[in-house]
Coordinates of N, CA, C and O in Angstrom, one line a residue:
M1 N 2.9 -29.1 -9.0 CA 3.5 -28.8 -7.7 C 4.5 -27.7 -7.7 O 4.6 -26.9 -6.9
A2 N 5.4 -27.8 -8.7 CA 6.5 -26.8 -8.8 C 5.9 -25.4 -9.0 O 6.3 -24.4 -8.5
E3 N 4.8 -25.4 -9.8 CA 4.2 -24.1 -10.1 C 3.5 -23.5 -8.8 O 3.6 -22.3 -8.6
K4 N 3.0 -24.3 -8.0 CA 2.4 -23.9 -6.7 C 3.4 -23.2 -5.9 O 3.2 -22.2 -5.3
S5 N 4.6 -23.9 -5.8 CA 5.7 -23.3 -4.9 C 6.2 -22.0 -5.5 O 6.6 -21.1 -4.8
K6 N 6.1 -21.9 -6.9 CA 6.6 -20.7 -7.5 C 5.7 -19.5 -7.1 O 6.2 -18.4 -6.9
K7 N 4.4 -19.7 -6.9 CA 3.5 -18.6 -6.5 C 3.8 -18.1 -5.1 O 3.5 -17.0 -4.8
T8 N 4.3 -19.0 -4.3 CA 4.5 -18.6 -2.9 C 5.9 -18.1 -2.6 O 6.2 -17.7 -1.5
E9 N 6.8 -18.1 -3.6 CA 8.2 -17.6 -3.4 C 8.1 -16.1 -3.0 O 7.3 -15.4 -3.6
P10 N 8.9 -15.7 -2.1 CA 8.9 -14.3 -1.7 C 9.4 -13.4 -2.9 O 10.2 -13.9 -3.7
F11 N 8.9 -12.2 -2.9 CA 9.4 -11.3 -4.0 C 10.8 -10.7 -3.6 O 11.1 -10.6 -2.4
M12 N 11.5 -10.4 -4.6 CA 12.8 -9.8 -4.4 C 12.6 -8.4 -3.8 O 11.6 -7.8 -4.1
Q13 N 13.6 -8.0 -3.1 CA 13.6 -6.6 -2.6 C 13.8 -5.7 -3.8 O 14.5 -6.0 -4.7
D14 N 13.2 -4.5 -3.7 CA 13.3 -3.5 -4.8 C 14.8 -3.2 -5.1 O 15.2 -3.1 -6.3
S15 N 15.6 -3.0 -4.1 CA 17.0 -2.7 -4.2 C 17.7 -3.8 -5.0 O 18.6 -3.5 -5.8
D16 N 17.3 -5.0 -4.8 CA 18.0 -6.2 -5.5 C 17.5 -6.2 -7.0 O 18.3 -6.5 -7.9
I17 N 16.3 -5.8 -7.2 CA 15.8 -5.7 -8.6 C 16.5 -4.6 -9.4 O 17.0 -4.8 -10.5
I18 N 16.6 -3.5 -8.7 CA 17.3 -2.3 -9.3 C 18.8 -2.7 -9.6 O 19.3 -2.3 -10.7
E19 N 19.4 -3.5 -8.7 CA 20.8 -3.9 -9.0 C 20.9 -4.8 -10.2 O 21.8 -4.7 -11.0
L20 N 19.8 -5.6 -10.4 CA 19.8 -6.4 -11.7 C 19.8 -5.5 -12.9 O 20.4 -5.8 -13.9
Y21 N 19.0 -4.4 -12.8 CA 19.0 -3.5 -14.0 C 20.4 -2.9 -14.2 O 20.8 -2.8 -15.3
W22 N 21.0 -2.5 -13.1 CA 22.4 -1.9 -13.2 C 23.4 -2.9 -13.8 O 24.3 -2.6 -14.5
Q23 N 23.1 -4.2 -13.5 CA 24.0 -5.2 -14.1 C 23.6 -5.6 -15.5 O 24.2 -6.5 -16.2
R24 N 22.5 -5.0 -16.0 CA 21.9 -5.3 -17.3 C 21.5 -6.8 -17.4 O 21.6 -7.4 -18.5
N25 N 21.0 -7.3 -16.3 CA 20.5 -8.6 -16.2 C 19.0 -8.7 -16.6 O 18.3 -8.0 -15.9
E26 N 18.7 -9.4 -17.6 CA 17.2 -9.4 -18.0 C 16.3 -10.0 -16.9 O 15.1 -9.9 -17.0
A27 N 16.9 -10.7 -15.9 CA 16.0 -11.2 -14.8 C 15.4 -10.0 -14.1 O 14.3 -10.2 -13.5
A28 N 15.9 -8.8 -14.3 CA 15.3 -7.6 -13.7 C 13.9 -7.4 -14.2 O 12.9 -7.1 -13.4
L29 N 13.7 -7.7 -15.5 CA 12.4 -7.5 -16.1 C 11.4 -8.6 -15.6 O 10.2 -8.3 -15.3
T30 N 11.9 -9.8 -15.5 CA 11.1 -10.9 -15.0 C 10.6 -10.6 -13.5 O 9.4 -10.8 -13.2
E31 N 11.6 -10.2 -12.7 CA 11.2 -9.9 -11.3 C 10.3 -8.7 -11.2 O 9.5 -8.7 -10.3
T32 N 10.5 -7.7 -12.0 CA 9.6 -6.5 -12.0 C 8.2 -6.9 -12.3 O 7.3 -6.5 -11.7
D33 N 8.1 -7.7 -13.4 CA 6.8 -8.2 -13.8 C 6.1 -9.1 -12.7 O 4.9 -8.9 -12.4
R34 N 6.9 -9.9 -12.1 CA 6.4 -10.8 -11.1 C 5.9 -10.0 -9.9 O 4.8 -10.3 -9.3
K35 N 6.6 -9.0 -9.5 CA 6.3 -8.3 -8.3 C 5.2 -7.2 -8.6 O 4.3 -7.0 -7.8
Y36 N 5.3 -6.5 -9.7 CA 4.5 -5.3 -9.9 C 3.6 -5.4 -11.2 O 2.9 -4.4 -11.5
G37 N 3.7 -6.4 -12.0 CA 3.0 -6.5 -13.2 C 1.5 -6.2 -13.1 O 0.9 -5.4 -13.9
K38 N 0.8 -6.9 -12.2 CA -0.6 -6.8 -12.1 C -1.0 -5.3 -11.6 O -2.0 -4.8 -12.1
Y39 N -0.2 -4.8 -10.8 CA -0.4 -3.4 -10.3 C -0.3 -2.4 -11.4 O -1.1 -1.5 -11.6
L40 N 0.7 -2.6 -12.2 CA 1.0 -1.7 -13.3 C -0.1 -1.8 -14.4 O -0.6 -0.8 -15.0
L41 N -0.6 -3.1 -14.6 CA -1.7 -3.3 -15.6 C -3.0 -2.6 -15.1 O -3.7 -2.0 -15.9
T42 N -3.2 -2.6 -13.8 CA -4.3 -1.9 -13.3 C -4.3 -0.4 -13.5 O -5.3 0.2 -13.9
I43 N -3.1 0.2 -13.4 CA -3.0 1.6 -13.7 C -3.3 1.9 -15.1 O -4.1 2.8 -15.5
A44 N -2.7 1.1 -16.0 CA -3.0 1.3 -17.5 C -4.4 1.1 -17.8 O -5.0 1.9 -18.5
N45 N -5.0 0.1 -17.2 CA -6.5 -0.2 -17.5 C -7.4 0.9 -17.0 O -8.4 1.2 -17.6
N46 N -7.0 1.5 -15.9 CA -7.8 2.7 -15.4 C -7.8 3.8 -16.4 O -8.7 4.6 -16.4
I47 N -6.7 3.9 -17.2 CA -6.6 5.1 -18.1 C -7.0 4.7 -19.5 O -7.9 5.4 -20.1
V48 N -6.5 3.6 -20.1 CA -6.9 3.3 -21.5 C -8.1 2.5 -21.6 O -8.7 2.4 -22.7
R49 N -8.5 1.7 -20.6 CA -9.7 0.9 -20.6 C -9.8 -0.1 -21.8 O -10.8 -0.3 -22.4
N50 N -8.6 -0.7 -22.0 CA -8.5 -1.7 -23.1 C -7.4 -2.6 -22.7 O -6.2 -2.2 -22.5
E51 N -7.7 -3.9 -22.7 CA -6.7 -4.9 -22.2 C -5.5 -5.0 -23.1 O -4.4 -5.0 -22.6
Q52 N -5.7 -5.0 -24.4 CA -4.6 -5.1 -25.3 C -3.7 -3.8 -25.2 O -2.5 -4.0 -25.2
D53 N -4.3 -2.7 -25.2 CA -3.5 -1.4 -25.0 C -2.8 -1.4 -23.7 O -1.7 -0.9 -23.6
S54 N -3.4 -2.0 -22.6 CA -2.8 -2.0 -21.3 C -1.6 -2.9 -21.3 O -0.5 -2.6 -20.8
E55 N -1.7 -4.0 -22.0 CA -0.5 -4.9 -22.2 C 0.6 -4.2 -22.9 O 1.8 -4.4 -22.6
E56 N 0.3 -3.5 -24.0 CA 1.3 -2.8 -24.7 C 1.9 -1.7 -23.8 O 3.2 -1.5 -23.9
C57 N 1.1 -1.0 -23.0 CA 1.7 0.0 -22.1 C 2.6 -0.7 -21.1 O 3.7 -0.1 -20.7
L58 N 2.3 -1.9 -20.6 CA 3.1 -2.6 -19.7 C 4.5 -2.9 -20.3 O 5.5 -2.7 -19.7
N59 N 4.5 -3.4 -21.5 CA 5.7 -3.7 -22.2 C 6.5 -2.4 -22.4 O 7.8 -2.5 -22.3
D60 N 5.9 -1.4 -22.8 CA 6.6 -0.1 -23.0 C 7.1 0.4 -21.7 O 8.2 1.1 -21.6
T61 N 6.4 0.1 -20.6 CA 6.9 0.5 -19.2 C 8.2 -0.2 -18.9 O 9.2 0.4 -18.4
Y62 N 8.2 -1.5 -19.2 CA 9.4 -2.3 -18.9 C 10.6 -1.8 -19.8 O 11.7 -1.7 -19.3
L63 N 10.3 -1.5 -21.1 CA 11.4 -0.9 -21.9 C 11.9 0.4 -21.4 O 13.1 0.7 -21.3
G64 N 10.9 1.3 -21.0 CA 11.3 2.6 -20.4 C 12.1 2.4 -19.1 O 13.1 3.2 -18.9
T65 N 11.8 1.5 -18.3 CA 12.5 1.2 -17.1 C 13.9 0.7 -17.4 O 14.9 1.2 -16.9
W66 N 14.0 -0.2 -18.4 CA 15.3 -0.8 -18.8 C 16.2 0.3 -19.3 O 17.4 0.3 -19.1
N67 N 15.6 1.3 -20.1 CA 16.4 2.3 -20.6 C 16.7 3.4 -19.6 O 17.6 4.2 -19.9
S68 N 16.0 3.5 -18.5 CA 16.2 4.5 -17.5 C 17.2 4.1 -16.4 O 17.8 4.9 -15.7
I69 N 17.3 2.8 -16.2 CA 18.1 2.3 -15.1 C 19.2 1.4 -15.7 O 18.9 0.4 -16.2
P70 N 20.5 1.7 -15.7 CA 21.0 3.1 -15.3 C 20.7 4.1 -16.4 O 20.3 3.7 -17.5
P71 N 20.9 5.3 -16.2 CA 21.7 6.0 -15.2 C 21.0 6.3 -13.9 O 21.6 6.5 -12.9
Q72 N 19.6 6.3 -14.0 CA 18.9 6.6 -12.7 C 18.9 5.4 -11.8 O 19.0 4.3 -12.2
R73 N 18.9 5.7 -10.5 CA 18.8 4.7 -9.4 C 17.6 5.2 -8.5 O 17.8 5.9 -7.6
P74 N 16.4 4.7 -8.8 CA 15.2 5.2 -8.1 C 15.3 4.8 -6.6 O 15.6 3.7 -6.3
N75 N 14.8 5.7 -5.8 CA 14.7 5.4 -4.3 C 13.4 4.7 -4.0 O 13.4 3.8 -3.2
L76 N 12.4 5.0 -4.7 CA 11.1 4.4 -4.5 C 10.7 3.7 -5.9 O 10.1 4.4 -6.8
F77 N 11.0 2.5 -6.0 CA 10.9 1.8 -7.3 C 9.5 1.7 -7.8 O 9.2 1.9 -9.0
L78 N 8.5 1.4 -6.9 CA 7.1 1.4 -7.3 C 6.6 2.7 -7.8 O 5.9 2.8 -8.8
V79 N 7.0 3.8 -7.2 CA 6.6 5.1 -7.6 C 7.3 5.4 -9.0 O 6.6 5.9 -9.9
F80 N 8.5 5.0 -9.2 CA 9.2 5.2 -10.4 C 8.5 4.4 -11.5 O 8.2 5.0 -12.6
L81 N 8.2 3.2 -11.3 CA 7.4 2.4 -12.3 C 6.1 3.0 -12.6 O 5.7 3.0 -13.8
S82 N 5.4 3.4 -11.6 CA 4.0 3.9 -11.7 C 4.0 5.2 -12.6 O 3.1 5.4 -13.4
K83 N 5.0 6.0 -12.4 CA 5.1 7.3 -13.1 C 5.4 7.0 -14.6 O 4.7 7.6 -15.5
I84 N 6.2 6.0 -14.9 CA 6.5 5.6 -16.3 C 5.2 5.1 -16.9 O 4.8 5.5 -18.0
M85 N 4.6 4.2 -16.2 CA 3.3 3.6 -16.7 C 2.3 4.6 -16.9 O 1.6 4.6 -18.0
R86 N 2.1 5.5 -16.0 CA 1.0 6.5 -16.1 C 1.2 7.4 -17.3 O 0.3 7.6 -18.1
N87 N 2.5 7.8 -17.5 CA 2.8 8.7 -18.7 C 2.6 7.9 -20.0 O 2.0 8.5 -20.9
I88 N 3.0 6.7 -20.1 CA 2.8 5.9 -21.3 C 1.3 5.7 -21.5 O 0.8 5.8 -22.7
A89 N 0.5 5.3 -20.5 CA -0.9 5.1 -20.7 C -1.6 6.4 -21.1 O -2.5 6.3 -21.9
I90 N -1.2 7.5 -20.5 CA -1.9 8.7 -20.9 C -1.6 9.1 -22.4 O -2.4 9.5 -23.1
D91 N -0.3 8.8 -22.8 CA 0.0 9.0 -24.2 C -0.8 8.1 -25.1 O -1.3 8.5 -26.2
K92 N -0.9 6.9 -24.7 CA -1.8 5.9 -25.5 C -3.2 6.4 -25.5 O -3.8 6.3 -26.6
Y93 N -3.7 6.8 -24.4 CA -5.1 7.3 -24.4 C -5.3 8.5 -25.3 O -6.2 8.6 -26.1
R94 N -4.3 9.4 -25.3 CA -4.4 10.6 -26.2 C -4.4 10.1 -27.6 O -5.1 10.7 -28.4
K95 N -3.5 9.2 -28.0 CA -3.4 8.7 -29.3 C -4.8 8.1 -29.7 O -5.3 8.3 -30.8
N96 N -5.3 7.3 -28.8 CA -6.6 6.6 -29.2 C -7.8 7.5 -29.3 O -8.7 7.2 -30.0
T97 N -7.8 8.6 -28.6 CA -8.9 9.5 -28.6 C -8.7 10.8 -29.4 O -9.5 11.7 -29.3
A98 N -7.6 10.9 -30.1 CA -7.3 12.1 -30.9 C -8.3 12.5 -31.9 O -8.5 13.7 -32.1
S99 N -9.0 11.5 -32.4 CA -10.0 11.8 -33.5 C -11.4 12.2 -32.9 O -12.2 12.6 -33.7
R100 N -11.6 12.0 -31.7 CA -12.9 12.3 -31.1 C -13.0 13.8 -30.9 O -12.1 14.5 -30.6
R101 N -14.3 14.3 -31.1 CA -14.5 15.7 -31.0 C -14.5 16.3 -29.6 O -14.0 17.3 -29.3
T102 N -15.1 15.5 -28.7 CA -15.3 16.0 -27.3 C -14.3 15.3 -26.4 O -14.4 14.1 -26.1
P103 N -13.3 16.0 -25.9 CA -12.3 15.4 -25.1 C -12.9 15.1 -23.7 O -13.7 15.8 -23.2
S104 N -12.4 14.0 -23.1 CA -12.8 13.7 -21.7 C -12.3 14.7 -20.7 O -11.4 15.5 -21.0
S105 N -12.8 14.7 -19.5 CA -12.3 15.6 -18.5 C -10.9 15.3 -18.2 O -10.1 16.2 -17.9
L106 N -10.4 14.0 -18.2 CA -9.0 13.7 -18.0 C -8.2 14.4 -19.0 O -7.2 15.0 -18.7
M107 N -8.6 14.3 -20.3 CA -7.7 14.9 -21.3 C -7.8 16.4 -21.3 O -6.7 17.0 -21.5
Q108 N -8.9 17.0 -20.9 CA -9.0 18.4 -20.8 C -8.0 18.9 -19.7 O -7.2 19.9 -19.9
S109 N -8.0 18.2 -18.5 CA -7.1 18.6 -17.4 C -5.7 18.4 -17.8 O -4.8 19.2 -17.5
L110 N -5.3 17.3 -18.5 CA -4.0 17.1 -19.0 C -3.5 18.2 -20.0 O -2.4 18.6 -20.0
D111 N -4.4 18.5 -20.9 CA -4.1 19.6 -21.9 C -3.9 20.9 -21.2 O -3.0 21.6 -21.6
E112 N -4.6 21.2 -20.2 CA -4.4 22.4 -19.4 C -3.0 22.4 -18.8 O -2.3 23.4 -18.8
L113 N -2.7 21.2 -18.2 CA -1.3 21.1 -17.6 C -0.2 21.3 -18.7 O 0.8 21.9 -18.5
D114 N -0.4 20.7 -19.9 CA 0.5 20.8 -21.0 C 0.8 22.3 -21.3 O 1.9 22.7 -21.6
E115 N -0.3 23.1 -21.4 CA -0.2 24.5 -21.7 C 0.7 25.2 -20.7 O 1.4 26.1 -21.0
S116 N 0.5 24.8 -19.4 CA 1.3 25.6 -18.4 C 2.7 25.0 -18.3 O 3.6 25.7 -17.8
I117 N 2.9 23.8 -18.7 CA 4.3 23.2 -18.6 C 5.1 23.5 -19.8 O 6.3 23.4 -19.7
A118 N 4.5 23.8 -20.9 CA 5.2 23.9 -22.2 C 6.2 25.1 -22.3 O 7.0 25.2 -23.2
Y119 N 6.2 26.0 -21.3 CA 7.1 27.1 -21.4 C 8.0 27.2 -20.1 O 7.7 26.5 -19.1
S120 N 9.0 28.0 -20.1 CA 9.9 28.1 -19.0 C 9.2 29.2 -18.0 O 9.0 30.3 -18.4
P121 N 8.9 28.8 -16.8 CA 8.3 29.7 -15.9 C 9.3 30.8 -15.4 O 10.5 30.6 -15.3
S122 N 8.7 32.0 -15.1 CA 9.5 33.1 -14.6 C 9.8 32.7 -13.1 O 9.3 31.8 -12.6
V123 N 10.6 33.6 -12.5 CA 11.0 33.4 -11.1 C 9.8 33.4 -10.3 O 9.6 32.6 -9.3
E124 N 8.9 34.4 -10.6 CA 7.6 34.5 -9.8 C 6.7 33.3 -9.9 O 6.1 32.8 -9.0
E125 N 6.7 32.8 -11.2 CA 5.9 31.6 -11.4 C 6.5 30.3 -10.7 O 5.7 29.5 -10.1
E126 N 7.8 30.2 -10.7 CA 8.4 29.1 -10.0 C 8.2 29.2 -8.5 O 7.9 28.2 -7.9
Y127 N 8.2 30.4 -8.0 CA 7.9 30.6 -6.6 C 6.4 30.2 -6.3 O 6.1 29.5 -5.3
A128 N 5.5 30.6 -7.2 CA 4.1 30.2 -7.0 C 3.9 28.7 -7.1 O 3.1 28.1 -6.3
I129 N 4.6 28.1 -8.0 CA 4.5 26.6 -8.2 C 5.0 25.9 -6.9 O 4.5 25.0 -6.4
D130 N 6.2 26.4 -6.4 CA 6.8 25.9 -5.2 C 5.8 26.0 -4.0 O 5.6 25.1 -3.2
M131 N 5.2 27.2 -3.9 CA 4.2 27.5 -2.8 C 3.0 26.6 -2.9 O 2.6 26.0 -1.9
L132 N 2.5 26.4 -4.1 CA 1.4 25.5 -4.4 C 1.7 24.1 -4.0 O 0.9 23.4 -3.3
S133 N 2.9 23.7 -4.4 CA 3.4 22.3 -4.0 C 3.4 22.1 -2.5 O 3.0 21.1 -2.0
R134 N 4.0 23.1 -1.8 CA 4.0 23.0 -0.3 C 2.7 23.0 0.3 O 2.4 22.2 1.2
L135 N 1.7 23.8 -0.2 CA 0.4 23.9 0.3 C -0.3 22.5 0.0 O -1.0 22.0 0.9
L136 N -0.2 22.0 -1.1 CA -0.8 20.7 -1.5 C -0.2 19.6 -0.6 O -1.0 18.8 0.0
N137 N 1.1 19.6 -0.4 CA 1.7 18.6 0.5 C 1.2 18.8 1.9 O 1.0 17.8 2.7
E138 N 1.1 20.0 2.4 CA 0.6 20.3 3.7 C -0.8 19.8 3.9 O -1.2 19.1 4.9
W139 N -1.6 20.1 2.9 CA -3.1 19.7 2.9 C -3.2 18.2 2.9 O -3.9 17.6 3.7
L140 N -2.4 17.5 2.0 CA -2.4 16.0 2.0 C -1.9 15.5 3.4 O -2.4 14.4 3.8
G141 N -0.9 16.1 4.0 CA -0.4 15.7 5.2 C -1.4 15.8 6.4 O -1.3 15.0 7.4
N142 N -2.4 16.6 6.2 CA -3.4 16.8 7.2 C -4.6 15.8 7.1 O -5.5 15.7 7.9
L143 N -4.6 15.1 5.9 CA -5.7 14.1 5.7 C -5.4 12.8 6.4 O -4.2 12.5 6.7
S144 N -6.4 12.1 6.7 CA -6.2 10.7 7.2 C -5.6 9.8 6.2 O -5.6 10.2 5.0
E145 N -5.0 8.7 6.6 CA -4.4 7.8 5.6 C -5.4 7.3 4.6 O -5.1 7.3 3.4
S146 N -6.6 7.1 5.0 CA -7.6 6.6 4.0 C -8.0 7.7 3.0 O -8.3 7.5 1.8
E147 N -8.1 9.0 3.5 CA -8.4 10.1 2.6 C -7.2 10.4 1.6 O -7.5 10.6 0.4
R148 N -6.0 10.2 2.1 CA -4.9 10.3 1.1 C -4.9 9.2 0.1 O -4.7 9.5 -1.1
F149 N -5.2 8.0 0.6 CA -5.3 6.9 -0.3 C -6.4 7.2 -1.4 O -6.1 7.0 -2.6
L150 N -7.5 7.7 -1.0 CA -8.6 8.0 -1.9 C -8.2 9.0 -2.9 O -8.4 8.9 -4.1
F151 N -7.5 10.1 -2.4 CA -7.1 11.2 -3.3 C -6.1 10.7 -4.4 O -6.3 10.9 -5.6
V152 N -5.1 9.9 -3.9 CA -4.1 9.4 -4.9 C -4.7 8.4 -5.9 O -4.5 8.5 -7.1
C153 N -5.6 7.5 -5.4 CA -6.2 6.6 -6.3 C -7.0 7.3 -7.3 O -7.0 6.9 -8.5
R154 N -7.8 8.2 -6.9 CA -8.7 8.9 -7.8 C -8.0 9.9 -8.8 O -8.3 9.9 -10.0
Y155 N -7.1 10.7 -8.3 CA -6.6 11.8 -9.1 C -5.2 11.5 -9.6 O -4.7 12.2 -10.5
Y156 N -4.5 10.5 -9.2 CA -3.2 10.1 -9.8 C -3.4 8.9 -10.6 O -2.9 8.8 -11.7
Y157 N -4.0 7.8 -10.0 CA -4.1 6.6 -10.8 C -5.4 6.5 -11.6 O -5.6 5.5 -12.3
S158 N -6.3 7.5 -11.5 CA -7.5 7.5 -12.3 C -8.4 6.3 -12.0 O -9.1 5.8 -12.9
D159 N -8.4 5.8 -10.7 CA -9.3 4.7 -10.4 C -10.7 5.2 -10.4 O -11.0 6.4 -10.1
S160 N -11.6 4.3 -10.7 CA -13.0 4.7 -10.7 C -13.5 4.7 -9.2 O -12.9 4.1 -8.3
V161 N -14.6 5.4 -9.0 CA -15.1 5.5 -7.7 C -15.6 4.2 -7.2 O -15.4 3.8 -6.0
I162 N -16.1 3.4 -8.1 CA -16.6 2.0 -7.7 C -15.4 1.2 -7.2 O -15.4 0.5 -6.2
N163 N -14.3 1.2 -8.0 CA -13.1 0.4 -7.6 C -12.5 0.9 -6.3 O -12.1 0.1 -5.4
I164 N -12.5 2.2 -6.1 CA -12.0 2.7 -4.8 C -12.9 2.3 -3.6 O -12.4 1.9 -2.6
A165 N -14.2 2.3 -3.9 CA -15.1 1.9 -2.8 C -14.9 0.4 -2.5 O -14.9 0.0 -1.3
K166 N -14.6 -0.4 -3.5 CA -14.4 -1.8 -3.3 C -13.1 -2.0 -2.4 O -13.0 -2.8 -1.5
M167 N -12.0 -1.2 -2.8 CA -10.8 -1.3 -2.1 C -10.9 -0.9 -0.6 O -10.3 -1.5 0.3
L168 N -11.7 0.1 -0.4 CA -11.9 0.6 1.0 C -13.0 -0.1 1.7 O -13.2 0.1 2.9
Q169 N -13.7 -1.0 1.0 CA -14.8 -1.8 1.6 C -15.9 -0.9 2.2 O -16.3 -1.0 3.3

């Protein structure tokens, strides 16, 4: 009976969870896991496609969050967590596939990004990046909510087309 009521307890507000991190209270990790653990595991699984590796990525995400707050105080906690998870999962995927001869399209696109990010851009390049960012945001702003959802799921979270179709019914 006690476990049943535990499942129906409301989640803490993100600001309250972040405050626990600032207080260095380990309950922050418990509350983060309770509220976002399944979601973060889904992100990892979409990238590494291995349950054990996904669990390891989740633990590394919590450690990364613990080490980042403070000094950071994220405005959008879920986005903050998702970014940490995604970077850790991509690193894990790279490590797991380093010995393969033919890189996946995900890895090719990330390697291309690495090549362009590895140097300091000139003023002209910074302007072009800023302009591209504005154009992309404008383009996304003109999409319907479901189209934006589809774009983010597919190209940020690496969800499969089948999973996205299920989510959108």
